[in-house]
Amino acid sequence: MVEITIDGNKVEVAEGSMVMHAAQKVGLYVPHFCYHKKLSIAANCRMCLVDVEKAPKPLPACATPVSNGMVVHTQSEKAINAQKGVMEFLLINHPLDCPICDQGGECQLQDLAVGYGSSASRYSEEKRVVFHKSLGPLVSAEEMARCIHCTRCVRFGQEIAGVMELGMLNRSEHAEITSFVGRAVESELSGNMIDVCPVGALTSRPFRYSARTWELSRRKSVSPHDSVGANLIVQVKNDRVMRVVPLENEDVNECWISDRDRFSYEGLNSDDRATTPLIRGNDGVWKEADWAEALDFAAAGLKQVQASAGADQIGALSAPYATTEEFALLARLVRGLGSDNIDFRLRHTATDVDAARTGAPWLGMPLADLATLDRVVVIGSFLRKDHPLIAQRLRQAAKAGTRVVLIDVSGDDPLLPVTQRITVKPSELAGVLAKLAVAVAGAKEVAVPAELGQVEADDASTRIAELLRTGTNSAVLLGNLAIQHPDALAIAANAQFIATTTGAKLGVLTEGGNSVGGYLAEAVPQQGGKTAAAMIAEPLKAYVVLHAEPTFDCDNGPAALAALKSASFNVALTPFVSDAKEWANVILPVAPFTETSGTFVNAEGRVQGFKGTVRPRGMTRPGWKVLRVLGNALQLANFDDETSESVRDSVLSGDIASRLSNTLNVGVSLGKAGTAVAAGALERVADVPIYRTDAIARRAEGLQAHPASDAPDARAHSATLERLGMVAGDRVRVTSPSGVIELFIQQDDTVADGAVRISAAHATTVALGGAFEQISVERA
């Protein structure tokens, strides 16, 4: 440790720290622009100049290392004059447009100019003009003349997002920040550039000119879009969500959020919002109803199915981002009717996992511990699409020395250093893990399980096994595709053997914002009921659907839609009306996360409660209240909760940690080598585009204008194209057991040979059905 004196305060800081760190430790603010605690030191704004005794001139606090006995003054005449001089230079070319700047009221330059700027400028020459830039539908760079070249946005892209999409051209007064050759900024974390910009050069395009910062109320919330549960500040005006920014929580999302968390709020204000209960008459015509009429109609329809077809012909499907309270009451309702058919795992295709599961799957460690791992194996994940903030944590860990291994079905660039990678067809994923299990057994000199007796390790699995053998703090993480896979039990069982044998933690990168809460609320079959896949494969007579849009949210959208249409009676509890009108008999408008109180449990098992940030729109009501009153209309027991907190406490009381478990009651699940594939058949690789994952994001205009939401092409390895006799750009007809579509095919050598990548959850591809279907491709 090094002791220095700063403004009369003695403070000890670690050797190698900067004066800025010492000042922060004693609570002193040193004015700055380019310094950011999460970014590398650039020292190019010079606003943090301080007076260091025995130094001939003021030194930048952010880039001056401490030394024993150093004496620093941040408020001396020398320091203040230096800071004022820097401010004068910064303002020489800055436009005088505070009244129309979107950053006005929350601008660092504006704030510091009050204390360090002059009332008039001595600079009378013409100010420089910097032409605006087009950075895409999310980040606006319309006023780049405001830029003070702090390079925070450049460093954020390089160091946090992992891709340098902005950079600086030219020198001196001709310097400017720009994208490369006119390209848009497409990182899934790009909106954080808006937050780190200390002036109004980069602003939010969807929010632009819609409100002034002092008009907005700020309310805390939690993101529903992925398993991190990012903490949010929802900014509100006139009961309308106007903007979403991060709430700093070092243990969860640090000070970042993904663009899906930030910009999906536009979907909350969609014209497609369901604001009035709707009933479909026998003539197929929809009519508005009051709540009493709609709930009585829903109760009567469910009772009729119960009486005529039996309770086991009633099922419930939910999206994985329902609140824990909604999950709990939906489970009570279905079981109160005498059924156990309930599931939120709409994309899961395996049928044998629940019998082996011993608890709620979870990450297996705190999120912050990802940074401490020395080895991590990620299996079956489109990491940046599925879990952008977990990808960011692993990126920082990899830069610090963590050895990352990826086993996947498409070689997407994770924008982080990868030590080993195996990319295979989906049917081969379990087999790869079987080989790795054998290699691990050899490396650790333990007996190979009998089920794996015929499996031989290869060079790739041997190298990964050696990595795990030498690790002291390792993790094996299962991604969305791994747990949705038809061979999910074999994949998880083999992963369990690998983790147990090497002493690694086994974790699941859970789906949606509240998968763990769904398990804890028992919103999955408990006594032999049907899973979501079974409810679709063997259609029921009645469905209660919460928050989900089955066409896009289920693994096999066409089959889900057909099952719903064949049912006698369907209840839709949804914030949006268009999808439900295709299959529902009654639509009950329920509130999205910003209009209700509730609880999400993130991947690490952290319980995060939140309140509504705006009043429910129209006649919309919180989902837990609608379910409670529907239970009363059905005359079911245990539907007398007056608050969401009492529902929450019925689920989350006691020791939650004891209910979280990734342990399976199986061996190595016979060491499956993979699903059988017909000779000559192609396999589909189906990712869910990052901005097509849920109903709210799918209605956000900015996110849907992003290139990541473009209509997908088919993508195949060059060897696959050669065998098919095709070239990139050909129009092809793709046929699956569910349907036929036409689209263009492109060469993509990151896709395994013998597979074709076609994204799911998109209107142009939904007819293909399941993500793991075998397909054929021919020239159209």
Coordinates of C-alpha atoms in Angstrom, one line a residue, residues 95-380:
P95 CA -22.1 24.8 -30.1
L96 CA -24.3 27.0 -28.0
D97 CA -27.3 24.7 -28.4
C98 CA -28.1 23.7 -24.8
P99 CA -31.7 24.7 -25.1
I100 CA -32.3 22.1 -27.8
C101 CA -29.8 19.4 -26.8
D102 CA -31.3 16.2 -25.6
Q103 CA -28.6 15.9 -23.0
G104 CA -29.4 19.3 -21.5
G105 CA -30.0 18.8 -17.8
E106 CA -27.9 15.7 -17.5
C107 CA -24.8 16.9 -19.4
Q108 CA -21.4 16.7 -17.6
L109 CA -20.0 19.5 -19.7
Q110 CA -22.9 21.7 -18.9
D111 CA -22.6 21.0 -15.2
L112 CA -18.8 21.6 -15.0
A113 CA -19.0 24.7 -17.2
V114 CA -21.0 26.4 -14.5
G115 CA -18.1 26.0 -12.0
Y116 CA -15.1 26.2 -14.3
G117 CA -16.3 28.2 -17.4
S118 CA -16.3 31.9 -18.0
S119 CA -19.3 34.0 -18.7
A120 CA -18.0 34.9 -22.1
S121 CA -15.6 33.4 -24.6
R122 CA -12.4 35.1 -25.8
Y123 CA -12.6 33.0 -29.0
S124 CA -14.3 35.1 -31.7
E125 CA -13.4 33.0 -34.8
E126 CA -15.8 30.7 -36.5
K127 CA -16.5 27.5 -34.7
R128 CA -15.7 24.2 -36.5
V129 CA -18.5 22.2 -38.0
V130 CA -18.6 18.4 -37.8
F131 CA -21.0 16.6 -40.1
H132 CA -23.5 14.3 -38.4
K133 CA -23.1 10.5 -38.6
S134 CA -25.7 7.8 -39.2
L135 CA -25.1 5.1 -36.6
G136 CA -28.3 3.1 -37.1
P137 CA -31.8 3.1 -35.5
L138 CA -30.8 3.1 -31.8
V139 CA -27.9 5.6 -31.3
S140 CA -28.2 9.1 -32.7
A141 CA -25.0 11.0 -33.7
E142 CA -26.8 14.0 -35.3
E143 CA -24.8 16.6 -33.4
M144 CA -21.2 15.5 -33.5
A145 CA -20.0 19.1 -33.3
R146 CA -20.7 18.7 -29.5
C147 CA -18.1 15.9 -29.2
I148 CA -15.1 16.7 -26.9
H149 CA -13.0 13.7 -28.0
C150 CA -13.1 12.0 -24.6
T151 CA -13.1 8.7 -26.6
R152 CA -15.3 7.0 -24.0
C153 CA -17.5 5.6 -26.8
V154 CA -14.4 4.2 -28.7
R155 CA -13.0 2.6 -25.6
F156 CA -16.4 1.2 -24.6
G157 CA -16.7 -0.5 -27.9
Q158 CA -13.2 -2.0 -27.8
E159 CA -13.1 -3.0 -24.1
I160 CA -16.7 -3.7 -23.0
A161 CA -18.7 -4.5 -26.2
G162 CA -15.6 -6.3 -27.7
V163 CA -15.9 -4.7 -31.1
M164 CA -14.4 -1.4 -32.3
E165 CA -17.3 0.2 -34.2
L166 CA -16.3 3.8 -33.6
G167 CA -12.9 5.4 -33.9
M168 CA -11.2 8.8 -34.4
L169 CA -10.1 10.1 -37.7
N170 CA -7.7 12.9 -38.4
R171 CA -5.9 15.1 -35.9
S172 CA -6.1 18.5 -34.2
E173 CA -9.2 20.5 -35.0
H174 CA -10.0 18.1 -37.9
A175 CA -10.3 15.1 -35.5
E176 CA -13.7 13.5 -35.3
I177 CA -15.3 10.3 -34.0
T178 CA -16.9 8.2 -36.7
S179 CA -18.0 4.7 -37.6
F180 CA -16.0 2.7 -40.2
V181 CA -16.9 3.4 -43.8
G182 CA -20.4 4.6 -42.9
R183 CA -21.4 1.4 -41.1
A184 CA -24.0 1.4 -38.4
V185 CA -23.3 0.5 -34.8
E186 CA -24.7 -3.0 -34.3
S187 CA -23.3 -4.2 -31.0
E188 CA -25.9 -5.6 -28.6
L189 CA -24.6 -3.2 -26.0
S190 CA -24.4 -0.1 -28.1
G191 CA -26.8 2.0 -26.1
N192 CA -24.3 2.2 -23.3
M193 CA -22.3 4.6 -25.5
I194 CA -25.1 7.0 -24.9
D195 CA -24.6 6.7 -21.1
V196 CA -20.9 7.1 -21.2
C197 CA -21.0 10.1 -23.5
P198 CA -20.4 13.2 -21.2
V199 CA -22.0 15.6 -23.7
G200 CA -24.8 15.5 -26.2
A201 CA -22.9 14.0 -29.1
L202 CA -24.5 10.5 -28.8
T203 CA -28.1 10.4 -27.8
S204 CA -31.0 7.9 -27.9
R205 CA -32.6 7.9 -31.3
P206 CA -36.0 6.5 -30.1
F207 CA -36.1 9.0 -27.2
R208 CA -34.8 12.0 -29.1
Y209 CA -36.9 15.2 -28.8
S210 CA -39.7 13.4 -26.9
A211 CA -39.1 14.9 -23.4
R212 CA -36.7 17.0 -21.3
T213 CA -34.9 15.2 -18.5
W214 CA -36.3 17.4 -15.8
E215 CA -39.9 16.4 -16.9
L216 CA -39.2 12.7 -16.2
S217 CA -40.0 10.8 -13.0
R218 CA -37.5 8.0 -12.3
R219 CA -38.6 4.6 -11.0
K220 CA -36.6 1.4 -10.3
S221 CA -37.5 -1.8 -12.1
V222 CA -36.0 -5.1 -13.3
S223 CA -35.6 -6.3 -16.9
P224 CA -37.7 -9.3 -17.9
H225 CA -35.7 -10.1 -21.1
D226 CA -33.0 -12.5 -19.9
S227 CA -31.7 -14.3 -16.9
V228 CA -29.4 -11.5 -15.6
G229 CA -32.4 -9.5 -14.3
A230 CA -30.6 -6.2 -15.1
N231 CA -31.6 -3.4 -12.8
L232 CA -33.3 -0.5 -14.6
I233 CA -34.3 3.1 -14.1
V234 CA -37.6 3.6 -16.0
Q235 CA -38.2 7.2 -16.8
V236 CA -41.8 8.3 -17.0
K237 CA -43.8 11.2 -18.2
N238 CA -47.6 11.5 -18.1
D239 CA -47.9 7.8 -17.3
R240 CA -46.0 6.8 -20.3
V241 CA -42.6 5.1 -20.3
M242 CA -40.3 7.5 -22.2
R243 CA -36.8 6.0 -21.6
V244 CA -35.0 3.2 -19.8
V245 CA -31.4 3.5 -18.5
P246 CA -29.3 1.3 -16.2
L247 CA -29.5 1.3 -12.4
E248 CA -26.0 0.5 -11.2
N249 CA -25.7 -2.8 -9.4
E250 CA -22.2 -4.2 -9.4
D251 CA -23.4 -7.7 -8.5
V252 CA -25.9 -8.0 -11.3
N253 CA -25.4 -5.8 -14.3
E254 CA -22.6 -3.5 -13.1
C255 CA -23.4 -0.2 -14.8
W256 CA -24.4 -1.6 -18.2
I257 CA -27.6 -2.9 -19.8
S258 CA -28.2 -4.5 -23.2
D259 CA -30.0 -2.7 -26.0
R260 CA -32.9 -5.2 -25.6
D261 CA -33.2 -4.0 -22.0
R262 CA -32.9 -0.4 -23.0
F263 CA -35.0 0.1 -26.1
S264 CA -37.7 -2.6 -25.8
Y265 CA -39.9 -0.1 -23.9
E266 CA -41.2 1.1 -27.2
G267 CA -43.2 -2.1 -27.4
L268 CA -45.0 -1.1 -24.2
N269 CA -46.5 1.8 -26.0
S270 CA -47.5 -0.2 -29.1
D271 CA -50.8 0.4 -30.8
D272 CA -51.3 -3.4 -30.4
R273 CA -51.8 -3.1 -26.6
A274 CA -54.9 -4.9 -25.3
T275 CA -56.7 -2.4 -23.2
T276 CA -60.2 -3.8 -22.9
P277 CA -61.4 -7.4 -22.2
L278 CA -62.6 -9.0 -25.4
I279 CA -65.0 -11.9 -26.0
R280 CA -65.4 -13.8 -29.2
G281 CA -69.0 -14.7 -30.0
N282 CA -70.2 -17.8 -31.7
D283 CA -70.2 -15.9 -34.9
G284 CA -66.5 -15.2 -34.6
V285 CA -67.0 -11.5 -34.0
W286 CA -65.0 -9.9 -31.2
K287 CA -66.8 -7.6 -28.8
E288 CA -65.6 -5.5 -25.9
A289 CA -66.8 -6.5 -22.4
D290 CA -66.4 -5.3 -18.8
W291 CA -64.2 -7.3 -16.5
A292 CA -67.0 -9.1 -14.7
E293 CA -68.5 -10.3 -17.9
A294 CA -65.2 -11.4 -19.3
L295 CA -64.1 -13.3 -16.2
D296 CA -67.5 -15.0 -15.9
F297 CA -67.2 -16.0 -19.6
A298 CA -63.7 -17.4 -19.0
A299 CA -64.8 -19.3 -15.9
A300 CA -67.8 -20.8 -17.6
G301 CA -65.8 -21.9 -20.6
L302 CA -63.2 -23.7 -18.4
K303 CA -65.9 -25.3 -16.2
Q304 CA -67.6 -26.6 -19.3
V305 CA -64.4 -28.3 -20.6
Q306 CA -63.8 -29.6 -17.1
A307 CA -67.2 -31.2 -16.9
S308 CA -67.4 -32.5 -20.5
A309 CA -63.8 -33.6 -21.2
G310 CA -62.2 -33.8 -17.8
A311 CA -59.7 -31.6 -15.9
D312 CA -56.8 -33.3 -17.6
Q313 CA -57.9 -31.7 -20.9
I314 CA -57.1 -28.2 -19.5
G315 CA -53.5 -26.9 -19.7
A316 CA -51.6 -23.6 -19.1
L317 CA -48.8 -22.2 -21.1
S318 CA -46.8 -19.2 -20.0
A319 CA -43.9 -17.1 -21.2
P320 CA -40.7 -17.4 -19.1
Y321 CA -40.9 -13.7 -18.1
A322 CA -44.1 -13.9 -16.1
T323 CA -43.7 -12.7 -12.5
T324 CA -43.2 -15.3 -9.8
E325 CA -46.6 -14.2 -8.4
E326 CA -48.3 -14.8 -11.8
F327 CA -46.6 -18.2 -12.1
A328 CA -47.8 -19.2 -8.6
L329 CA -51.4 -18.2 -9.2
L330 CA -51.5 -19.8 -12.6
A331 CA -50.3 -23.0 -11.1
R332 CA -52.9 -22.8 -8.3
L333 CA -55.6 -22.2 -10.9
V334 CA -54.7 -25.2 -13.1
R335 CA -54.3 -27.5 -10.1
G336 CA -57.4 -26.2 -8.5
L337 CA -59.3 -27.3 -11.6
G338 CA -57.7 -30.8 -11.2
S339 CA -55.0 -30.6 -13.9
D340 CA -51.2 -30.7 -13.7
N341 CA -50.7 -29.5 -17.3
I342 CA -48.6 -26.3 -16.8
D343 CA -45.3 -25.2 -18.3
F344 CA -43.4 -22.1 -19.2
R345 CA -40.6 -23.9 -21.1
L346 CA -42.2 -23.3 -24.5
R347 CA -39.1 -24.1 -26.5
H348 CA -38.0 -27.2 -24.7
T349 CA -38.3 -30.4 -26.7
A350 CA -37.0 -33.1 -24.3
T351 CA -39.6 -35.2 -22.4
D352 CA -37.5 -36.9 -19.8
V353 CA -35.7 -34.2 -17.9
D354 CA -38.2 -33.5 -15.2
A355 CA -38.0 -37.1 -13.9
A356 CA -34.3 -36.6 -13.3
R357 CA -34.3 -33.0 -12.0
T358 CA -33.8 -32.5 -8.3
G359 CA -34.4 -28.8 -8.0
A360 CA -34.7 -25.5 -9.9
P361 CA -31.9 -25.2 -12.5
W362 CA -29.7 -22.1 -12.0
L363 CA -26.3 -20.6 -12.7
G364 CA -24.7 -22.5 -9.9
M365 CA -22.8 -19.4 -8.6
P366 CA -23.2 -15.6 -8.2
L367 CA -23.0 -13.7 -11.5
A368 CA -20.0 -11.7 -10.1
D369 CA -18.1 -15.0 -9.7
L370 CA -17.9 -15.4 -13.5
A371 CA -15.0 -13.0 -13.3
T372 CA -13.1 -15.2 -10.9
L373 CA -13.2 -18.4 -13.0
D374 CA -10.0 -19.7 -14.6
R375 CA -11.7 -22.2 -16.9
V376 CA -15.2 -22.1 -18.3
V377 CA -16.9 -24.4 -20.8
V378 CA -20.1 -23.0 -22.5
I379 CA -22.2 -25.6 -24.1
G380 CA -25.0 -24.9 -26.7

